[in-house]
Tab-separated table of C-alpha atoms and ligand atoms in Angstrom:
chain	number	residue	atom	x	y	z
A	27	MET	CA	68.861	-133.925	75.073
A	28	ALA	CA	68.568	-130.357	76.304
A	29	ALA	CA	70.131	-127.795	74.046
A	30	ASP	CA	73.488	-126.122	75.090
A	31	GLY	CA	72.580	-123.020	77.103
A	32	ILE	CA	68.929	-123.703	78.192
A	33	VAL	CA	67.725	-123.366	81.494
A	34	MET	CA	64.452	-124.561	82.630
A	35	ALA	CA	62.936	-123.690	86.385
A	36	HIS	CA	59.679	-125.047	87.894
A	37	ALA	CA	58.029	-123.802	90.982
A	38	PRO	CA	54.812	-125.006	92.434
A	39	GLY	CA	51.904	-123.050	93.976
A	40	ARG	CA	50.408	-123.903	97.420
A	41	VAL	CA	47.422	-123.999	99.222
A	42	ASN	CA	47.022	-123.420	102.845
A	43	LEU	CA	45.662	-126.458	105.232
A	44	ILE	CA	45.295	-124.431	108.257
A	45	GLY	CA	46.948	-121.394	109.739
A	46	ASP	CA	45.808	-118.024	108.093
A	47	HIS	CA	46.899	-114.847	109.155
A	48	THR	CA	49.312	-116.250	111.663
A	49	ASP	CA	52.615	-116.091	109.402
A	50	TYR	CA	53.273	-112.114	109.923
A	51	THR	CA	52.754	-112.517	113.494
A	52	GLY	CA	55.953	-115.260	113.922
A	53	GLY	CA	53.128	-117.949	114.507
A	54	LEU	CA	52.268	-121.347	112.918
A	55	VAL	CA	50.926	-122.266	109.258
A	56	PHE	CA	50.393	-125.712	107.798
A	57	PRO	CA	50.292	-125.513	103.840
A	58	MET	CA	51.631	-127.563	101.257
A	59	ALA	CA	52.923	-127.145	97.664
A	60	ILE	CA	50.828	-128.721	95.124
A	61	ASP	CA	50.991	-130.155	91.426
A	62	LEU	CA	50.089	-126.978	89.514
A	63	GLY	CA	52.987	-124.768	88.961
A	64	THR	CA	54.711	-122.106	86.745
A	65	THR	CA	57.684	-122.906	84.538
A	66	VAL	CA	60.542	-120.824	82.854
A	67	ARG	CA	62.534	-121.884	80.280
A	68	GLY	CA	64.818	-119.968	78.267
A	69	VAL	CA	68.497	-118.654	77.606
A	70	PRO	CA	70.439	-116.758	80.021
A	71	GLY	CA	72.429	-113.704	78.813
A	72	GLY	CA	71.918	-110.093	77.777
A	73	ASP	CA	70.926	-107.000	80.055
A	74	ARG	CA	67.163	-107.614	80.229
A	75	VAL	CA	65.071	-110.148	81.329
A	76	ARG	CA	62.553	-111.038	78.467
A	77	LEU	CA	59.757	-113.643	79.029
A	78	GLN	CA	56.751	-114.414	76.798
A	79	SER	CA	53.650	-115.544	78.603
A	80	ALA	CA	52.003	-118.204	76.922
A	81	LEU	CA	48.724	-117.686	79.278
A	82	THR	CA	47.832	-113.737	78.679
A	83	GLY	CA	50.182	-113.564	75.150
A	84	ASP	CA	52.007	-110.514	76.209
A	85	ALA	CA	55.719	-110.267	77.531
A	86	CYS	CA	57.643	-108.787	80.082
A	87	ASN	CA	60.956	-107.011	79.345
A	88	VAL	CA	62.698	-105.789	82.206
A	89	PRO	CA	65.983	-104.224	82.395
A	90	LEU	CA	68.598	-105.700	85.074
A	91	ARG	CA	68.756	-102.320	87.128
A	92	ILE	CA	65.157	-101.427	88.192
A	93	ASP	CA	63.910	-99.059	90.807
A	94	ASP	CA	60.355	-99.431	91.318
A	95	PRO	CA	59.144	-102.990	90.607
A	96	ALA	CA	55.235	-101.837	91.001
A	97	ARG	CA	55.279	-99.696	87.962
A	98	VAL	CA	55.960	-102.122	85.483
A	99	GLU	CA	53.742	-103.523	82.839
A	100	PRO	CA	52.052	-105.584	82.079
A	101	SER	CA	51.097	-106.227	85.893
A	102	TRP	CA	52.361	-109.732	85.994
A	103	ALA	CA	55.886	-108.657	85.131
A	104	ARG	CA	55.903	-106.861	88.231
A	105	TYR	CA	56.883	-110.010	90.264
A	106	VAL	CA	59.624	-110.578	87.708
A	107	ALA	CA	60.913	-107.279	88.262
A	108	GLY	CA	60.688	-107.548	91.846
A	109	VAL	CA	62.863	-110.480	91.739
A	110	VAL	CA	65.226	-108.665	89.308
A	111	ALA	CA	65.375	-105.738	91.726
A	112	GLU	CA	65.741	-108.272	94.719
A	113	ILE	CA	68.663	-110.418	93.502
A	114	GLU	CA	70.208	-108.251	91.239
A	115	PRO	CA	71.509	-110.968	88.418
A	116	ARG	CA	74.564	-110.468	86.627
A	117	ARG	CA	72.789	-111.460	83.548
A	118	GLY	CA	69.590	-111.121	81.961
A	119	PHE	CA	67.390	-114.003	80.212
A	120	ASP	CA	65.303	-114.713	77.068
A	121	GLY	CA	62.551	-117.172	77.182
A	122	ALA	CA	58.925	-118.017	78.182
A	123	ILE	CA	56.864	-118.568	80.792
A	124	THR	CA	53.820	-121.006	81.116
A	125	THR	CA	51.636	-121.937	83.987
A	126	THR	CA	48.972	-124.418	85.201
A	127	LEU	CA	47.977	-122.575	88.074
A	128	PRO	CA	44.735	-120.246	87.929
A	129	VAL	CA	46.152	-116.588	88.049
A	130	GLY	CA	44.896	-114.567	90.979
A	131	GLY	CA	42.813	-117.868	92.224
A	132	GLY	CA	44.681	-117.759	95.955
A	133	LEU	CA	47.324	-120.494	95.173
A	134	SER	CA	50.189	-118.274	95.216
A	135	SER	CA	50.778	-117.969	91.212
A	136	SER	CA	52.860	-114.592	92.303
A	137	ALA	CA	55.047	-116.592	94.497
A	138	ALA	CA	55.485	-119.435	91.676
A	139	ILE	CA	56.476	-116.874	89.419
A	140	GLU	CA	58.896	-115.081	91.634
A	141	VAL	CA	60.584	-118.198	92.612
A	142	ALA	CA	60.895	-119.764	89.236
A	143	VAL	CA	62.271	-116.746	87.610
A	144	ALA	CA	64.640	-116.416	90.676
A	145	LEU	CA	66.149	-119.981	89.931
A	146	ALA	CA	66.008	-119.308	86.227
A	147	LEU	CA	68.117	-116.452	86.869
A	148	GLY	CA	70.639	-118.473	88.893
A	149	PHE	CA	69.891	-117.532	92.557
A	150	ASP	CA	72.091	-119.164	94.589
A	151	GLY	CA	71.288	-119.990	98.171
A	152	ASP	CA	68.911	-122.146	100.325
A	153	ALA	CA	65.091	-122.584	100.391
A	154	VAL	CA	65.060	-120.094	103.444
A	155	ASP	CA	66.967	-117.360	101.487
A	156	LEU	CA	65.097	-117.748	98.032
A	157	ALA	CA	61.962	-117.545	99.900
A	158	ARG	CA	62.987	-114.439	101.882
A	159	SER	CA	64.256	-112.882	98.787
A	160	CYS	CA	61.195	-113.624	96.788
A	161	GLN	CA	59.055	-112.252	100.024
A	162	ARG	CA	60.892	-109.006	99.353
A	163	ALA	CA	60.328	-109.042	95.856
A	164	GLU	CA	56.528	-109.622	96.361
A	165	GLN	CA	56.155	-106.736	98.775
A	166	ARG	CA	57.761	-104.269	96.071
A	167	ALA	CA	55.971	-105.558	93.128
A	168	ALA	CA	52.744	-105.761	94.953
A	169	GLY	CA	52.927	-103.120	97.593
A	170	VAL	CA	51.560	-105.990	100.151
A	171	PRO	CA	53.203	-106.475	103.501
A	172	CYS	CA	52.899	-110.268	102.997
A	173	GLY	CA	54.362	-112.772	105.233
A	174	ILE	CA	56.639	-115.567	104.278
A	175	MET	CA	54.290	-118.748	103.980
A	176	ASP	CA	53.614	-118.603	100.317
A	177	GLN	CA	57.181	-118.152	99.144
A	178	LEU	CA	58.620	-120.870	101.753
A	179	THR	CA	56.209	-123.054	100.780
A	180	VAL	CA	56.963	-123.108	97.298
A	181	THR	CA	60.737	-123.362	97.663
A	182	ALA	CA	60.511	-125.904	100.523
A	183	GLY	CA	57.615	-128.207	99.478
A	184	ILE	CA	58.132	-131.973	99.683
A	185	ASP	CA	56.250	-134.931	97.994
A	186	GLY	CA	53.612	-136.424	99.822
A	187	HIS	CA	53.743	-133.961	102.878
A	188	ALA	CA	52.327	-130.907	104.209
A	189	LEU	CA	54.658	-128.484	105.680
A	190	LEU	CA	54.515	-127.380	109.698
A	191	ILE	CA	55.910	-124.101	109.535
A	192	ASP	CA	57.066	-122.429	112.483
A	193	CYS	CA	57.482	-118.554	111.250
A	194	THR	CA	59.443	-117.382	114.048
A	195	THR	CA	62.313	-119.939	113.532
A	196	LEU	CA	61.417	-120.935	110.022
A	197	ALA	CA	61.583	-124.354	111.497
A	198	ILE	CA	59.963	-126.964	108.958
A	199	THR	CA	58.281	-130.149	109.753
A	200	PRO	CA	56.957	-132.227	107.351
A	201	VAL	CA	53.568	-134.395	108.023
A	202	ARG	CA	52.695	-136.860	105.560
A	203	VAL	CA	49.145	-136.402	104.023
A	204	PRO	CA	47.255	-139.764	104.833
A	205	ASP	CA	46.299	-141.612	101.589
A	206	GLU	CA	42.779	-141.911	102.818
A	207	ALA	CA	42.267	-138.053	102.209
A	208	VAL	CA	42.547	-135.667	99.738
A	209	VAL	CA	43.036	-131.950	99.572
A	210	LEU	CA	40.276	-130.251	97.467
A	211	VAL	CA	40.628	-126.573	96.169
A	212	LEU	CA	37.550	-124.851	95.283
A	213	ASP	CA	37.473	-121.051	93.591
A	214	SER	CA	34.682	-118.771	94.969
A	215	GLY	CA	34.803	-116.956	91.783
A	216	GLU	CA	35.077	-113.758	93.751
A	217	PRO	CA	37.780	-111.229	93.027
A	218	ARG	CA	39.988	-110.507	95.836
A	219	ARG	CA	39.013	-106.878	96.172
A	220	LEU	CA	40.460	-104.594	98.622
A	221	ALA	CA	42.650	-107.564	99.453
A	222	ALA	CA	46.096	-105.182	99.408
A	223	SER	CA	44.823	-102.494	101.746
A	224	ALA	CA	42.584	-104.445	104.259
A	225	TYR	CA	45.513	-107.057	104.532
A	226	ALA	CA	47.847	-104.278	105.388
A	227	GLU	CA	45.258	-103.111	107.740
A	228	ARG	CA	44.794	-106.437	109.614
A	229	ARG	CA	48.575	-106.828	110.012
A	230	ALA	CA	48.725	-103.366	111.292
A	231	GLN	CA	46.000	-104.560	113.963
A	232	CYS	CA	47.959	-107.486	114.740
A	233	GLU	CA	51.099	-105.513	115.662
A	234	ALA	CA	48.980	-102.853	117.610
A	235	ALA	CA	47.678	-105.888	119.705
A	236	ALA	CA	51.272	-107.256	120.125
A	237	ALA	CA	52.050	-103.921	121.058
A	238	ILE	CA	49.972	-104.351	124.226
A	239	VAL	CA	50.386	-107.970	125.253
A	240	GLY	CA	53.818	-108.973	123.633
A	241	PRO	CA	54.209	-111.595	120.710
A	242	LEU	CA	50.728	-113.010	120.053
A	243	ARG	CA	52.897	-116.156	119.377
A	244	ASP	CA	53.399	-116.514	123.209
A	245	ALA	CA	50.361	-114.698	124.335
A	246	THR	CA	47.369	-116.928	125.782
A	247	LEU	CA	43.833	-116.298	125.107
A	248	ALA	CA	43.596	-114.994	128.939
A	249	ASP	CA	46.347	-112.421	128.168
A	250	LEU	CA	44.124	-110.733	125.423
A	251	HIS	CA	41.677	-109.366	128.147
A	252	THR	CA	44.032	-106.535	128.406
A	253	ILE	CA	43.229	-105.231	125.085
A	254	ASP	CA	40.537	-102.676	125.859
A	255	ASP	CA	39.729	-102.159	121.910
A	256	LYS	CA	37.190	-104.860	121.137
A	257	GLU	CA	38.058	-105.116	117.574
A	258	LEU	CA	41.601	-105.317	117.994
A	259	ARG	CA	40.858	-108.126	120.693
A	260	ARG	CA	38.921	-110.193	118.107
A	261	ARG	CA	41.446	-109.827	115.874
A	262	ALA	CA	44.208	-111.120	118.368
A	263	ARG	CA	41.876	-113.881	119.481
A	264	HIS	CA	41.813	-115.053	115.915
A	265	VAL	CA	45.728	-115.390	116.059
A	266	VAL	CA	46.112	-117.055	119.351
A	267	SER	CA	43.404	-119.513	118.833
A	268	GLU	CA	44.717	-120.136	115.287
A	269	ASN	CA	48.081	-121.357	116.164
A	270	GLN	CA	46.541	-123.716	118.608
A	271	ARG	CA	44.202	-125.232	115.803
A	272	VAL	CA	47.474	-125.600	113.609
A	273	ARG	CA	48.918	-127.662	116.211
A	274	ASP	CA	45.772	-129.744	117.010
A	275	PHE	CA	45.507	-130.161	112.729
A	276	ALA	CA	48.853	-131.298	112.465
A	277	ALA	CA	48.629	-133.662	115.330
A	278	ALA	CA	45.402	-135.324	114.075
A	279	LEU	CA	46.939	-135.715	110.656
A	280	GLU	CA	49.524	-137.610	112.154
A	281	THR	CA	47.282	-139.941	113.941
A	282	GLY	CA	45.000	-140.218	111.023
A	283	ASP	CA	41.932	-138.619	113.020
A	284	LEU	CA	40.536	-136.856	109.828
A	285	ASP	CA	37.376	-136.048	111.976
A	286	ALA	CA	39.559	-133.706	114.277
A	287	ALA	CA	41.557	-132.401	111.393
A	288	GLY	CA	37.972	-131.472	109.717
A	289	GLU	CA	36.768	-129.913	112.840
A	290	ALA	CA	39.916	-127.759	113.259
A	291	MET	CA	39.271	-126.285	109.804
A	292	THR	CA	35.890	-125.600	110.348
A	293	ALA	CA	36.598	-123.654	113.411
A	294	SER	CA	39.447	-121.778	111.419
A	295	HIS	CA	36.942	-120.771	109.045
A	296	ILE	CA	34.666	-119.612	111.822
A	297	SER	CA	37.338	-117.799	113.299
A	298	LEU	CA	38.636	-116.008	110.063
A	299	ARG	CA	34.920	-114.849	109.252
A	300	ASP	CA	34.007	-113.680	112.915
A	301	ASP	CA	37.281	-112.661	114.552
A	302	PHE	CA	39.421	-111.763	111.712
A	303	ALA	CA	36.870	-110.600	109.325
A	304	VAL	CA	38.317	-111.724	106.088
A	305	SER	CA	35.743	-113.924	104.714
A	306	THR	CA	32.782	-112.963	101.883
A	307	PRO	CA	29.552	-114.446	101.520
A	308	SER	CA	30.552	-116.193	98.770
A	309	LEU	CA	33.332	-118.285	100.710
A	310	ASP	CA	31.002	-118.690	103.749
A	311	HIS	CA	28.368	-120.268	101.189
A	312	LEU	CA	30.769	-122.702	99.780
A	313	VAL	CA	32.169	-123.885	103.165
A	314	ALA	CA	28.474	-124.672	104.354
A	315	ALA	CA	28.000	-126.475	101.297
A	316	LEU	CA	30.999	-128.487	101.914
A	317	ASP	CA	30.337	-129.246	105.478
A	318	GLU	CA	27.231	-130.674	104.522
A	319	THR	CA	28.543	-132.782	102.077
A	320	PRO	CA	29.313	-136.460	103.108
A	321	GLY	CA	32.619	-137.554	103.203
A	322	VAL	CA	33.935	-133.939	103.833
A	323	TYR	CA	35.904	-133.761	106.922
A	324	GLY	CA	36.084	-129.980	107.134
A	325	ALA	CA	36.563	-126.975	104.606
A	326	ARG	CA	37.899	-123.107	105.450
A	327	LEU	CA	39.007	-120.402	103.310
A	328	THR	CA	42.619	-120.410	102.392
A	329	GLY	CA	45.142	-117.726	102.145
A	330	ALA	CA	44.591	-114.246	102.497
A	331	GLY	CA	40.326	-114.387	102.137
A	332	PHE	CA	38.525	-111.341	100.684
A	333	GLY	CA	37.620	-113.868	97.992
A	334	GLY	CA	39.674	-116.515	96.529
A	335	CYS	CA	39.284	-120.274	97.285
A	336	VAL	CA	38.194	-122.617	99.811
A	337	VAL	CA	40.245	-125.893	101.005
A	338	ALA	CA	38.602	-129.031	101.965
A	339	LEU	CA	39.714	-132.346	103.424
A	340	ALA	CA	37.692	-135.022	102.041
A	341	THR	CA	37.900	-138.850	101.346
A	342	PRO	CA	38.541	-139.548	97.670
A	343	GLY	CA	35.411	-139.331	95.351
A	344	ALA	CA	33.488	-137.331	98.044
A	345	VAL	CA	33.282	-134.150	95.750
A	346	PRO	CA	33.540	-136.069	92.132
A	347	TRP	CA	33.360	-132.717	90.078
A	348	THR	CA	36.356	-131.222	91.381
A	349	THR	CA	40.102	-132.898	90.985
A	350	PRO	CA	42.138	-133.092	94.143
A	351	VAL	CA	45.472	-131.279	94.439
A	352	ARG	CA	48.322	-133.460	95.705
A	353	PRO	CA	50.894	-132.330	98.150
A	354	SER	CA	54.245	-131.854	95.866
A	355	GLY	CA	58.146	-130.918	95.639
A	356	GLY	CA	59.259	-127.642	95.957
A	357	ALA	CA	60.797	-125.596	93.465
A	358	ARG	CA	63.660	-126.773	91.489
A	359	VAL	CA	65.927	-126.236	88.287
A	360	VAL	CA	64.700	-128.972	85.769
A	361	ILE	CA	67.373	-128.515	83.126
A	362	ASP	CA	70.557	-126.652	83.264
A	363	SER	CA	72.766	-127.269	80.237
A	364	GLN	CA	75.141	-124.681	80.525
B	16	LIG	C1	48.999	-114.013	101.687
B	16	LIG	C2	50.261	-114.014	102.015
B	16	LIG	C3	50.922	-114.757	103.381
B	16	LIG	C4	49.674	-115.088	104.253
B	16	LIG	C5	48.378	-115.126	103.924
B	16	LIG	C6	47.520	-115.100	104.903
B	16	LIG	O1	48.788	-115.258	101.034
B	16	LIG	O2	50.933	-113.786	100.987
B	16	LIG	O3	51.947	-114.321	103.612
B	16	LIG	O4	49.885	-113.817	105.313
B	16	LIG	O5	47.865	-114.354	102.908
B	16	LIG	O6	47.440	-116.444	105.720
């Protein structure tokens, strides 16, 4: 039985199967929550949020009134501070934080911290409200104008399913991941350098393209000819074609056409590499090696790019040295004995 006053909240990480750099243009994404995640456990109370990290050995100690989360140390505590600044909890928390996620490895370890902390601090609201608060927390903590995909996947994950998310309406359509396929995540080992500034630049380019052709979500490839700047046109072409690939991928998964699903993933990688320019030689190398591996349907970089991870869809056992990630349920309060 849980001791009185203990609260424990768990938030999964996520991997995006297809649909990258589309969320902040109101487009389509297709991620899933995974069976690795972050847990916060402790006792609410006091006027500070104190969490001891089992992973790094240090602690965060954040006051309840905080103006600039981006300056807090240690750096992982910025995500805690961002949440505190956003949700302004009435009381603090004293406890510990543990994780099974690789930190900074492109599986949304920061979104998992934010959501687990918000729930432990008693956030009251639905999955979309929670995701929006944590998205703002991330923007304040990391200074990156991120979209809502990571936080919404973490809050709304459904066991056994990936989520087709419409980032204009935030409608979520769960799609079962067939038992005949496994999802693999492979780390390129390359740190995501320049990610923050390059991400902001890509987002600004999408906004500049939308100022010419209207919302990229509604644009067709033919519309893009009115964009004179070649680089801007390529960025927009990625977004418009990626939205279609998300639809194709979701339909292929639903009908069990794993070859077609894999083809959409590989085409997505090429578009992210050539049109959106967010790949790296290590990511390209990993994707090429996976594409040549028997039993792998398709592979692509996942998340923001500039390093980080590759995701692949494969038959079970095709890549024996990697453990598949399982589509999992979303964040939850596991114990609340108050
Ligand atoms: C990061 C951001 C997301 C999304 C992806 C790219 O993970 O946090 O909002 O934009 O990059 O798809």
